[in-house]
PDB file of C-alpha atoms and ligand atoms in Angstrom:
ATOM      1  CA  MET A   1      78.294 227.696-172.280  1.00 57.00           C
ATOM      2  CA  SER A   2      75.675 226.698-174.881  1.00 70.00           C
ATOM      3  CA  GLU A   3      74.881 223.087-175.741  1.00 90.00           C
ATOM      4  CA  THR A   4      76.910 221.395-178.333  1.00 95.00           C
ATOM      5  CA  ARG A   5      75.498 219.891-181.521  1.00 96.00           C
ATOM      6  CA  THR A   6      76.959 216.899-183.330  1.00 98.00           C
ATOM      7  CA  ILE A   7      77.228 217.107-187.097  1.00 98.00           C
ATOM      8  CA  ARG A   8      78.466 214.684-189.730  1.00 98.00           C
ATOM      9  CA  PHE A   9      79.911 215.639-193.085  1.00 98.00           C
ATOM     10  CA  THR A  10      82.658 214.895-195.566  1.00 98.00           C
ATOM     11  CA  LEU A  11      85.690 216.962-195.225  1.00 98.00           C
ATOM     12  CA  ASN A  12      88.213 216.802-198.146  1.00 96.00           C
ATOM     13  CA  GLY A  13      87.147 213.213-198.923  1.00 95.00           C
ATOM     14  CA  ARG A  14      86.993 212.021-195.273  1.00 97.00           C
ATOM     15  CA  SER A  15      83.902 211.342-193.230  1.00 98.00           C
ATOM     16  CA  GLU A  16      83.921 213.330-190.065  1.00 98.00           C
ATOM     17  CA  SER A  17      81.708 213.685-187.012  1.00 97.00           C
ATOM     18  CA  VAL A  18      82.227 216.422-184.395  1.00 98.00           C
ATOM     19  CA  ALA A  19      80.411 218.188-181.598  1.00 97.00           C
ATOM     20  CA  ILE A  20      80.403 221.921-182.226  1.00 97.00           C
ATOM     21  CA  GLN A  21      79.064 225.100-180.549  1.00 96.00           C
ATOM     22  CA  PRO A  22      75.901 226.117-182.502  1.00 95.00           C
ATOM     23  CA  HIS A  23      77.364 229.604-183.099  1.00 97.00           C
ATOM     24  CA  TRP A  24      80.492 228.401-184.898  1.00 98.00           C
ATOM     25  CA  ASN A  25      80.936 229.523-188.448  1.00 98.00           C
ATOM     26  CA  LEU A  26      82.500 227.316-191.128  1.00 98.00           C
ATOM     27  CA  VAL A  27      85.914 228.961-190.681  1.00 98.00           C
ATOM     28  CA  GLU A  28      85.947 228.097-186.979  1.00 98.00           C
ATOM     29  CA  LEU A  29      84.933 224.522-187.789  1.00 98.00           C
ATOM     30  CA  LEU A  30      87.816 224.158-190.335  1.00 98.00           C
ATOM     31  CA  HIS A  31      90.312 225.684-187.912  1.00 98.00           C
ATOM     32  CA  HIS A  32      89.181 223.084-185.403  1.00 98.00           C
ATOM     33  CA  PHE A  33      90.457 220.492-187.890  1.00 98.00           C
ATOM     34  CA  GLY A  34      93.705 222.372-188.325  1.00 98.00           C
ATOM     35  CA  LEU A  35      92.716 223.629-191.831  1.00 98.00           C
ATOM     36  CA  THR A  36      93.759 227.297-191.928  1.00 97.00           C
ATOM     37  CA  GLY A  37      93.576 228.069-195.621  1.00 97.00           C
ATOM     38  CA  ALA A  38      90.251 229.759-195.200  1.00 97.00           C
ATOM     39  CA  ARG A  39      90.573 232.621-192.809  1.00 97.00           C
ATOM     40  CA  GLU A  40      88.260 235.303-191.418  1.00 97.00           C
ATOM     41  CA  SER A  41      89.090 238.804-192.558  1.00 97.00           C
ATOM     42  CA  CYS A  42      86.165 241.168-193.042  1.00 97.00           C
ATOM     43  CA  GLY A  43      83.677 238.828-191.316  1.00 97.00           C
ATOM     44  CA  GLN A  44      80.914 240.330-193.499  1.00 97.00           C
ATOM     45  CA  GLY A  45      80.891 238.397-196.755  1.00 97.00           C
ATOM     46  CA  LEU A  46      82.777 241.107-198.588  1.00 97.00           C
ATOM     47  CA  CYS A  47      86.327 239.946-199.261  1.00 98.00           C
ATOM     48  CA  GLY A  48      86.424 236.240-200.227  1.00 98.00           C
ATOM     49  CA  VAL A  49      89.231 235.351-197.951  1.00 98.00           C
ATOM     50  CA  CYS A  50      87.109 232.759-196.136  1.00 98.00           C
ATOM     51  CA  THR A  51      85.983 230.975-199.339  1.00 98.00           C
ATOM     52  CA  VAL A  52      85.151 227.293-199.022  1.00 98.00           C
ATOM     53  CA  LEU A  53      83.292 224.850-201.345  1.00 97.00           C
ATOM     54  CA  VAL A  54      80.196 223.269-199.884  1.00 98.00           C
ATOM     55  CA  ASP A  55      78.741 220.636-202.130  1.00 97.00           C
ATOM     56  CA  ASP A  56      80.981 222.127-204.893  1.00 94.00           C
ATOM     57  CA  VAL A  57      79.489 225.644-204.460  1.00 95.00           C
ATOM     58  CA  ALA A  58      81.601 228.491-203.061  1.00 96.00           C
ATOM     59  CA  VAL A  59      80.344 230.028-199.837  1.00 98.00           C
ATOM     60  CA  SER A  60      81.650 232.650-197.470  1.00 98.00           C
ATOM     61  CA  GLY A  61      82.846 230.677-194.483  1.00 98.00           C
ATOM     62  CA  CYS A  62      82.615 233.704-192.203  1.00 98.00           C
ATOM     63  CA  LEU A  63      78.782 233.940-192.687  1.00 98.00           C
ATOM     64  CA  TYR A  64      78.002 230.220-193.136  1.00 98.00           C
ATOM     65  CA  LEU A  65      76.983 228.543-189.905  1.00 98.00           C
ATOM     66  CA  ALA A  66      78.919 225.312-189.338  1.00 98.00           C
ATOM     67  CA  VAL A  67      75.699 223.406-188.385  1.00 98.00           C
ATOM     68  CA  ARG A  68      74.528 223.865-192.036  1.00 98.00           C
ATOM     69  CA  VAL A  69      77.272 221.492-193.336  1.00 98.00           C
ATOM     70  CA  ASP A  70      75.565 218.518-191.602  1.00 98.00           C
ATOM     71  CA  GLY A  71      75.316 215.856-194.339  1.00 98.00           C
ATOM     72  CA  LYS A  72      77.333 217.928-196.887  1.00 98.00           C
ATOM     73  CA  LYS A  73      80.669 217.750-198.568  1.00 98.00           C
ATOM     74  CA  ILE A  74      83.278 220.416-197.829  1.00 98.00           C
ATOM     75  CA  THR A  75      86.230 221.061-199.970  1.00 97.00           C
ATOM     76  CA  THR A  76      89.059 223.433-198.886  1.00 97.00           C
ATOM     77  CA  VAL A  77      92.084 224.761-200.656  1.00 96.00           C
ATOM     78  CA  GLU A  78      94.159 222.094-198.806  1.00 95.00           C
ATOM     79  CA  HIS A  79      92.407 219.401-200.917  1.00 94.00           C
ATOM     80  CA  LEU A  80      92.964 220.795-204.395  1.00 91.00           C
ATOM     81  CA  ASP A  81      96.170 219.070-205.251  1.00 85.00           C
ATOM     82  CA  GLU A  82      95.838 215.812-207.185  1.00 73.00           C
ATOM     83  CA  GLY A  83      97.598 213.056-205.235  1.00 81.00           C
ATOM     84  CA  GLY A  84     100.419 215.367-204.117  1.00 85.00           C
ATOM     85  CA  THR A  85     100.686 217.098-207.499  1.00 91.00           C
ATOM     86  CA  LEU A  86      99.615 220.745-207.714  1.00 94.00           C
ATOM     87  CA  SER A  87      96.321 221.267-209.588  1.00 94.00           C
ATOM     88  CA  PRO A  88      96.662 223.313-212.826  1.00 96.00           C
ATOM     89  CA  VAL A  89      95.156 226.306-210.945  1.00 97.00           C
ATOM     90  CA  GLN A  90      97.684 226.093-208.127  1.00 96.00           C
ATOM     91  CA  GLN A  91     100.568 225.723-210.634  1.00 96.00           C
ATOM     92  CA  ALA A  92      99.379 228.661-212.655  1.00 98.00           C
ATOM     93  CA  PHE A  93      99.083 230.922-209.617  1.00 98.00           C
ATOM     94  CA  ILE A  94     102.706 230.113-208.737  1.00 97.00           C
ATOM     95  CA  GLU A  95     103.993 230.467-212.383  1.00 98.00           C
ATOM     96  CA  CYS A  96     102.325 233.799-212.827  1.00 98.00           C
ATOM     97  CA  GLY A  97     103.358 235.187-209.383  1.00 97.00           C
ATOM     98  CA  ALA A  98      99.607 235.858-208.796  1.00 98.00           C
ATOM     99  CA  PHE A  99     100.072 236.813-205.121  1.00 95.00           C
ATOM    100  CA  GLN A 100     102.271 238.815-202.856  1.00 95.00           C
ATOM    101  CA  CYS A 101     101.350 238.238-199.225  1.00 96.00           C
ATOM    102  CA  GLY A 102      99.156 235.213-200.119  1.00 94.00           C
ATOM    103  CA  PHE A 103      96.360 236.082-197.638  1.00 95.00           C
ATOM    104  CA  CYS A 104      93.686 236.264-200.358  1.00 98.00           C
ATOM    105  CA  THR A 105      95.180 233.412-202.489  1.00 98.00           C
ATOM    106  CA  PRO A 106      93.200 230.340-201.219  1.00 97.00           C
ATOM    107  CA  GLY A 107      89.908 232.210-201.976  1.00 98.00           C
ATOM    108  CA  PHE A 108      91.115 233.120-205.455  1.00 98.00           C
ATOM    109  CA  VAL A 109      92.287 229.635-206.117  1.00 98.00           C
ATOM    110  CA  LEU A 110      89.021 228.032-205.029  1.00 97.00           C
ATOM    111  CA  MET A 111      86.985 230.439-207.026  1.00 98.00           C
ATOM    112  CA  THR A 112      89.138 229.830-210.105  1.00 98.00           C
ATOM    113  CA  HIS A 113      88.523 226.108-209.729  1.00 96.00           C
ATOM    114  CA  GLN A 114      84.805 226.748-209.677  1.00 96.00           C
ATOM    115  CA  LEU A 115      84.928 229.159-212.591  1.00 97.00           C
ATOM    116  CA  LEU A 116      86.896 226.772-214.848  1.00 97.00           C
ATOM    117  CA  ALA A 117      84.548 223.891-213.876  1.00 95.00           C
ATOM    118  CA  ARG A 118      81.692 225.968-215.312  1.00 96.00           C
ATOM    119  CA  ASN A 119      83.422 227.889-218.022  1.00 97.00           C
ATOM    120  CA  PRO A 120      86.714 226.233-219.231  1.00 97.00           C
ATOM    121  CA  ASP A 121      87.571 229.144-221.510  1.00 97.00           C
ATOM    122  CA  PRO A 122      86.620 232.366-219.829  1.00 98.00           C
ATOM    123  CA  SER A 123      87.456 235.829-221.359  1.00 98.00           C
ATOM    124  CA  ASP A 124      89.268 238.495-219.360  1.00 98.00           C
ATOM    125  CA  ASP A 125      86.000 240.253-218.598  1.00 98.00           C
ATOM    126  CA  GLU A 126      84.403 236.970-217.444  1.00 98.00           C
ATOM    127  CA  ILE A 127      87.369 236.278-215.175  1.00 98.00           C
ATOM    128  CA  ARG A 128      87.260 239.759-213.638  1.00 98.00           C
ATOM    129  CA  HIS A 129      83.507 239.567-213.156  1.00 98.00           C
ATOM    130  CA  TYR A 130      83.606 236.096-211.629  1.00 97.00           C
ATOM    131  CA  LEU A 131      86.408 237.000-209.157  1.00 98.00           C
ATOM    132  CA  SER A 132      84.983 240.416-208.324  1.00 97.00           C
ATOM    133  CA  GLY A 133      83.873 239.184-204.862  1.00 97.00           C
ATOM    134  CA  ASN A 134      87.460 238.350-203.958  1.00 98.00           C
ATOM    135  CA  LEU A 135      89.643 241.242-202.837  1.00 98.00           C
ATOM    136  CA  CYS A 136      93.438 241.434-202.957  1.00 97.00           C
ATOM    137  CA  ARG A 137      94.863 244.227-200.970  1.00 95.00           C
ATOM    138  CA  CYS A 138      98.248 243.705-202.636  1.00 96.00           C
ATOM    139  CA  ALA A 139      96.529 244.481-205.957  1.00 95.00           C
ATOM    140  CA  ALA A 140      97.896 241.389-207.811  1.00 95.00           C
ATOM    141  CA  TYR A 141      94.920 241.562-210.053  1.00 97.00           C
ATOM    142  CA  PRO A 142      96.728 241.595-213.462  1.00 97.00           C
ATOM    143  CA  GLU A 143      98.740 238.530-212.425  1.00 98.00           C
ATOM    144  CA  ILE A 144      95.654 236.772-211.122  1.00 98.00           C
ATOM    145  CA  VAL A 145      93.877 237.191-214.510  1.00 98.00           C
ATOM    146  CA  GLU A 146      96.923 235.838-216.204  1.00 98.00           C
ATOM    147  CA  ALA A 147      97.007 232.870-213.834  1.00 98.00           C
ATOM    148  CA  VAL A 148      93.381 232.043-214.546  1.00 98.00           C
ATOM    149  CA  LYS A 149      94.106 232.107-218.266  1.00 98.00           C
ATOM    150  CA  LEU A 150      97.201 229.921-217.832  1.00 98.00           C
ATOM    151  CA  ALA A 151      95.222 227.558-215.609  1.00 98.00           C
ATOM    152  CA  ALA A 152      92.550 227.212-218.314  1.00 98.00           C
ATOM    153  CA  LYS A 153      95.301 226.339-220.808  1.00 98.00           C
ATOM    154  CA  LEU A 154      96.933 223.848-218.499  1.00 97.00           C
ATOM    155  CA  GLN A 155      93.621 222.160-217.792  1.00 94.00           C
ATOM    156  CA  LYS A 156      92.905 221.873-221.488  1.00 93.00           C
ATOM    157  CA  GLN A 157      96.345 220.312-222.101  1.00 92.00           C
ATOM    158  CA  ALA A 158      95.784 217.840-219.195  1.00 86.00           C
ATOM    159  CA  ARG A 159      92.580 216.451-220.853  1.00 79.00           C
TER     160      ARG A 159
HETATM  161  S1  FES B   1      85.976 237.013-194.156  1.00 95.94           S
HETATM  162 FE1  FES B   1      84.322 236.125-195.202  1.00 95.94          FE
HETATM  163  S2  FES B   1      84.006 237.409-196.877  1.00 95.94           S
HETATM  164 FE2  FES B   1      85.575 238.421-195.801  1.00 95.94          FE
HETATM  165  S1  FES B   2      98.278 238.708-202.288  1.00 95.94           S
HETATM  166 FE1  FES B   2      98.110 239.886-200.538  1.00 95.94          FE
HETATM  167  S2  FES B   2      95.969 240.265-200.342  1.00 95.94           S
HETATM  168 FE2  FES B   2      96.202 239.275-202.276  1.00 95.94          FE
END
């Protein structure tokens, strides 16, 4: 077995320190902490199922080595609610029925958070383009676009 390496980082607002195997990817690190919203599917950076925010930037957890989060801030889908209340994005995905099996949903939700933080009023084309790296095998795409638009509206109302 290879040597472990100790890393320190902020995980969903809490400081953490853990000894990991150097080959672990970010998804393996999160599963170690019981956070299973990000999962490994294609394992090649092609589907978006493993999306995680590192220092507020979306990364593919399947390709991102866990040692790289040393000193950084990780945000997962489990931390998007606001004090127990669903975020506007989470609420909108539920209201629009923007998922069937839900496997891809955490990735879409995180990417939508990032999109609306950068562009609070995206057009349909901008939404499709921004989410083009996330695949939904259930083909819930029309509902997902509707959910993003509703989320934008809910966010505006909340301001
Ligand atoms: S599992 Fe990481 S992009 Fe598909
Ligand atoms: S809801 Fe099933 S893969 Fe997207």
